[in-house]
Coordinates of C-alpha atoms in Angstrom, one line a residue:
M1082 CA 66.6 33.5 -24.6
D1083 CA 68.9 36.2 -25.9
F1084 CA 67.5 39.4 -27.4
S1085 CA 67.3 38.1 -31.0
Q1086 CA 65.3 35.0 -30.0
T1087 CA 63.1 37.0 -27.7
L1088 CA 62.4 39.7 -30.3
R1089 CA 61.5 37.1 -33.0
A1090 CA 59.3 35.0 -30.6
T1091 CA 57.5 38.1 -29.3
R1092 CA 56.9 39.5 -32.8
Q1093 CA 55.5 36.1 -34.0
R1094 CA 53.3 35.9 -30.9
R1095 CA 51.8 39.3 -31.7
H1096 CA 51.1 38.0 -35.3
L1097 CA 53.3 40.7 -36.9
S1098 CA 55.5 40.2 -40.0
Q1099 CA 59.0 41.7 -40.0
L1100 CA 57.8 44.4 -42.5
D1101 CA 54.8 45.3 -40.3
L1102 CA 56.9 45.7 -37.2
A1103 CA 59.7 47.6 -39.1
L1104 CA 57.1 50.1 -40.4
R1105 CA 55.6 50.6 -37.0
A1106 CA 59.0 51.1 -35.4
G1107 CA 60.3 53.4 -38.0
T1108 CA 63.1 51.2 -39.2
T1109 CA 63.8 48.9 -42.2
Q1110 CA 62.9 45.3 -42.6
R1111 CA 66.6 44.6 -43.3
H1112 CA 67.6 46.2 -39.9
L1113 CA 64.9 44.2 -38.1
S1114 CA 66.1 41.0 -39.8
F1115 CA 69.6 41.7 -38.6
M1116 CA 68.4 42.2 -35.0
E1117 CA 66.5 39.0 -35.1
S1118 CA 69.5 37.1 -36.5
G1119 CA 71.9 38.6 -33.9
R1120 CA 73.9 40.4 -36.6
S1121 CA 72.9 43.9 -35.2
R1122 CA 72.7 45.0 -31.6
P1123 CA 70.0 47.7 -31.2
G1124 CA 70.3 50.7 -29.0
R1125 CA 68.2 51.3 -26.0
T1126 CA 65.9 53.7 -27.8
M1127 CA 65.2 51.2 -30.5
V1128 CA 64.4 48.5 -28.0
V1129 CA 61.9 50.8 -26.3
R1130 CA 60.4 51.7 -29.7
L1131 CA 60.0 48.0 -30.6
G1132 CA 58.2 47.3 -27.4
E1133 CA 55.9 50.2 -28.0
S1134 CA 55.3 49.2 -31.6
M1135 CA 54.3 45.7 -30.5
E1136 CA 52.0 47.2 -27.9
L1137 CA 53.6 45.0 -25.2
P1138 CA 52.5 45.3 -21.5
L1139 CA 55.1 47.3 -19.6
R1140 CA 56.4 44.3 -17.8
E1141 CA 57.2 42.6 -21.2
R1142 CA 58.9 45.8 -22.4
N1143 CA 61.2 45.7 -19.4
D1144 CA 61.9 42.0 -20.1
L1145 CA 62.8 43.0 -23.7
L1146 CA 65.2 45.6 -22.5
L1147 CA 66.8 43.2 -20.0
A1148 CA 67.3 40.6 -22.9
A1149 CA 69.1 43.3 -24.9
G1150 CA 71.4 44.1 -21.9
Y1151 CA 69.7 47.3 -20.7
A1152 CA 68.2 48.3 -17.4
P1153 CA 64.3 48.4 -17.3
V1154 CA 62.8 51.8 -18.2
Y1155 CA 59.4 51.3 -16.5
P1156 CA 59.3 51.3 -12.7
Q1157 CA 57.3 48.9 -10.6
T1158 CA 56.1 50.7 -7.5
P1159 CA 54.2 49.1 -4.6
L1160 CA 50.7 50.3 -4.6
D1161 CA 51.0 51.4 -1.0
D1162 CA 53.9 53.7 -1.9
P1163 CA 53.3 57.4 -1.1
S1164 CA 54.0 58.3 -4.7
L1165 CA 50.9 56.4 -5.8
E1166 CA 48.6 58.1 -3.4
H1167 CA 46.9 59.8 -6.3
V1168 CA 46.2 56.4 -7.9
R1169 CA 44.7 55.0 -4.7
T1170 CA 42.5 58.1 -4.3
A1171 CA 41.3 57.9 -7.9
L1172 CA 40.4 54.2 -7.5
G1173 CA 38.6 54.9 -4.3
H1174 CA 36.4 57.6 -6.0
I1175 CA 35.7 55.3 -9.0
L1176 CA 34.7 52.4 -6.7
S1177 CA 32.4 54.6 -4.7
G1178 CA 31.0 56.0 -7.8
H1179 CA 29.8 52.6 -8.9
L1180 CA 27.7 52.1 -5.8
P1181 CA 25.1 50.5 -5.4
Y1182 CA 26.7 48.2 -8.0
P1183 CA 29.6 45.9 -6.9
A1184 CA 33.1 46.9 -8.2
I1185 CA 36.6 45.6 -7.5
V1186 CA 40.2 46.2 -8.5
V1187 CA 42.5 43.3 -9.2
N1188 CA 46.2 43.0 -10.1
A1189 CA 47.9 40.9 -12.8
R1190 CA 47.7 37.8 -10.6
H1191 CA 43.9 38.2 -10.3
E1192 CA 44.3 39.1 -6.7
L1193 CA 41.8 41.5 -5.0
V1194 CA 43.4 44.9 -4.4
L1195 CA 40.3 47.0 -3.5
A1196 CA 36.5 46.6 -3.4
N1197 CA 33.5 48.8 -2.7
D1198 CA 30.9 48.0 -0.1
A1199 CA 28.6 46.3 -2.5
F1200 CA 31.1 43.5 -3.1
G1201 CA 29.7 41.9 0.0
L1202 CA 26.6 41.0 -2.1
L1203 CA 28.7 38.8 -4.2
T1204 CA 30.5 37.0 -1.3
E1205 CA 27.4 35.9 0.7
G1206 CA 28.1 32.5 2.2
V1207 CA 31.6 32.2 0.8
A1208 CA 34.1 30.1 2.9
E1209 CA 36.3 32.2 5.1
H1210 CA 39.5 30.7 3.8
L1211 CA 38.8 32.0 0.3
L1212 CA 38.5 35.6 1.7
R1213 CA 41.9 35.6 3.4
P1214 CA 44.4 37.9 1.6
P1215 CA 45.6 37.5 -1.0
V1216 CA 42.2 36.8 -2.4
N1217 CA 42.3 35.3 -5.9
V1218 CA 39.0 36.4 -7.5
L1219 CA 38.9 33.7 -10.1
R1220 CA 39.3 31.0 -7.5
L1221 CA 36.7 32.8 -5.4
S1222 CA 34.3 32.6 -8.4
L1223 CA 34.7 29.0 -9.3
H1224 CA 35.6 27.2 -6.1
P1225 CA 32.9 24.8 -4.7
E1226 CA 33.0 26.8 -1.5
G1227 CA 33.0 30.2 -3.2
L1228 CA 30.4 31.7 -5.5
A1229 CA 30.0 28.6 -7.7
P1230 CA 27.0 27.1 -5.8
R1231 CA 25.1 30.3 -6.3
I1232 CA 25.8 30.8 -10.0
V1233 CA 22.9 29.6 -12.0
N1234 CA 24.8 29.4 -15.3
L1235 CA 28.0 28.1 -13.8
A1236 CA 29.2 26.1 -16.8
Q1237 CA 28.9 29.0 -19.2
W1238 CA 30.4 31.6 -16.8
A1239 CA 33.3 29.2 -16.0
Q1240 CA 34.0 28.8 -19.7
H1241 CA 34.1 32.6 -20.0
I1242 CA 36.7 32.8 -17.2
L1243 CA 38.8 29.9 -18.5
D1244 CA 38.9 31.4 -22.0
R1245 CA 40.4 34.6 -20.6
I1246 CA 43.5 33.1 -18.8
P1247 CA 46.6 31.3 -19.9
R1248 CA 46.8 27.5 -19.6
D1249 CA 48.8 27.4 -16.4
D1250 CA 48.5 25.9 -12.9
L1251 CA 45.6 28.2 -12.0
H1252 CA 43.8 27.2 -15.2
D1253 CA 44.3 23.6 -14.4
E1254 CA 43.0 24.1 -10.8
L1255 CA 39.9 26.1 -11.9
S1256 CA 39.1 23.6 -14.7
G1257 CA 38.9 20.9 -12.0
Y1258 CA 36.1 22.7 -10.2
V1259 CA 33.6 22.8 -13.0
P1260 CA 32.3 20.2 -15.5
H1261 CA 33.4 20.7 -19.1
V1262 CA 30.6 21.7 -21.3
A1263 CA 31.1 22.1 -25.1
P1264 CA 30.1 25.6 -26.3
G1265 CA 26.5 25.6 -27.5
P1266 CA 24.9 27.6 -30.2
E1267 CA 24.4 30.5 -27.9
H1268 CA 28.2 30.8 -27.1
V1269 CA 29.5 34.0 -28.7
G1270 CA 33.0 34.0 -27.3
F1271 CA 32.5 36.9 -24.8
A1272 CA 30.8 37.4 -21.5
A1273 CA 27.1 36.6 -21.1
P1274 CA 25.4 38.0 -17.9
V1275 CA 26.2 35.9 -14.8
R1276 CA 23.1 34.8 -13.0
L1277 CA 23.7 34.8 -9.3
R1278 CA 21.4 33.7 -6.5
S1279 CA 21.2 36.0 -3.5
A1280 CA 19.1 36.5 -0.4
R1281 CA 17.3 39.2 -2.2
G1282 CA 16.6 37.2 -5.4
E1283 CA 18.4 36.3 -8.6
L1284 CA 20.9 38.9 -9.8
R1285 CA 21.7 39.1 -13.5
L1286 CA 25.0 41.0 -13.8
T1287 CA 27.2 42.0 -16.8
T1288 CA 30.8 43.2 -16.3
T1289 CA 33.0 46.0 -17.6
I1290 CA 36.8 46.1 -17.2
T1291 CA 38.7 49.4 -17.0
T1292 CA 42.5 49.8 -17.1
F1293 CA 45.0 52.7 -16.9
A1294 CA 45.9 52.8 -20.6
T1295 CA 48.5 55.5 -20.3
A1296 CA 50.2 54.4 -17.1
L1297 CA 54.0 54.3 -17.1
D1298 CA 54.4 52.2 -14.0
V1299 CA 54.1 48.4 -14.2
T1300 CA 52.0 48.1 -11.1
V1301 CA 49.5 50.7 -12.2
A1302 CA 49.3 49.4 -15.8
E1303 CA 48.5 45.9 -14.6
L1304 CA 45.5 47.0 -12.4
K1305 CA 42.1 46.2 -13.7
L1306 CA 38.8 47.7 -12.3
E1307 CA 35.9 45.3 -12.9
A1308 CA 32.4 46.6 -12.3
F1309 CA 29.3 44.4 -12.1
L1310 CA 26.4 46.2 -13.7
P1311 CA 22.7 45.1 -13.7
A1312 CA 21.7 43.3 -16.9
D1313 CA 18.0 44.0 -16.4
A1314 CA 15.6 46.3 -14.5
A1315 CA 14.8 43.8 -11.8
T1316 CA 18.5 43.4 -10.9
A1317 CA 18.9 47.2 -10.9
A1318 CA 16.0 47.5 -8.5
L1319 CA 17.3 44.8 -6.1
L1320 CA 20.7 46.5 -6.0
A1321 CA 19.2 49.9 -5.4
E1322 CA 17.5 48.5 -2.4

């Protein structure tokens, strides 16, 4: 799509009216209408402002710039690049700080980037082929040779995962691993604790997700740190052991 089509489709996907976006971007509804109809070509600064005003991920802001004929503004640096050493160091400290609780870092493709030593508690008995890089943590969770046989509330946990991802090839694959269960009266639309069998007893874990909200690099902005925290005192005691 050209810029006008891309802008209109993106604005509508974010559930913003032309007036809402114009006010956020510091322009007029008339000017925005002209941009969406192709009657006005925005400058680079305006395109950046539109992306910021729609709170787009950095990758999508770059795509918007490309559609308008401008070079991307936000770099995408490999995580092993020397310039991101401070990021890797910070992540290492955070992961260590979550011990004895499992914690991982994943990228935008749900691939495992880093993990702390307690992550091994989650992967007991997992098939070796699922642990070969790149490890897709969603596949690891729901595959019949992954964590799935040990998850007591598999249907509910699987639904929580499937609700979080777009309906693409991965969604289709994961859907085939678990039986469809219609949401019951206890389904509240967000995560319930996952109940995981382990050699030490049943673990009840809830999760938190942390992102680099102020990152200006695509790679860093797309990283997510997921920590598995005890949902009851018994689990906390088992993990402390």
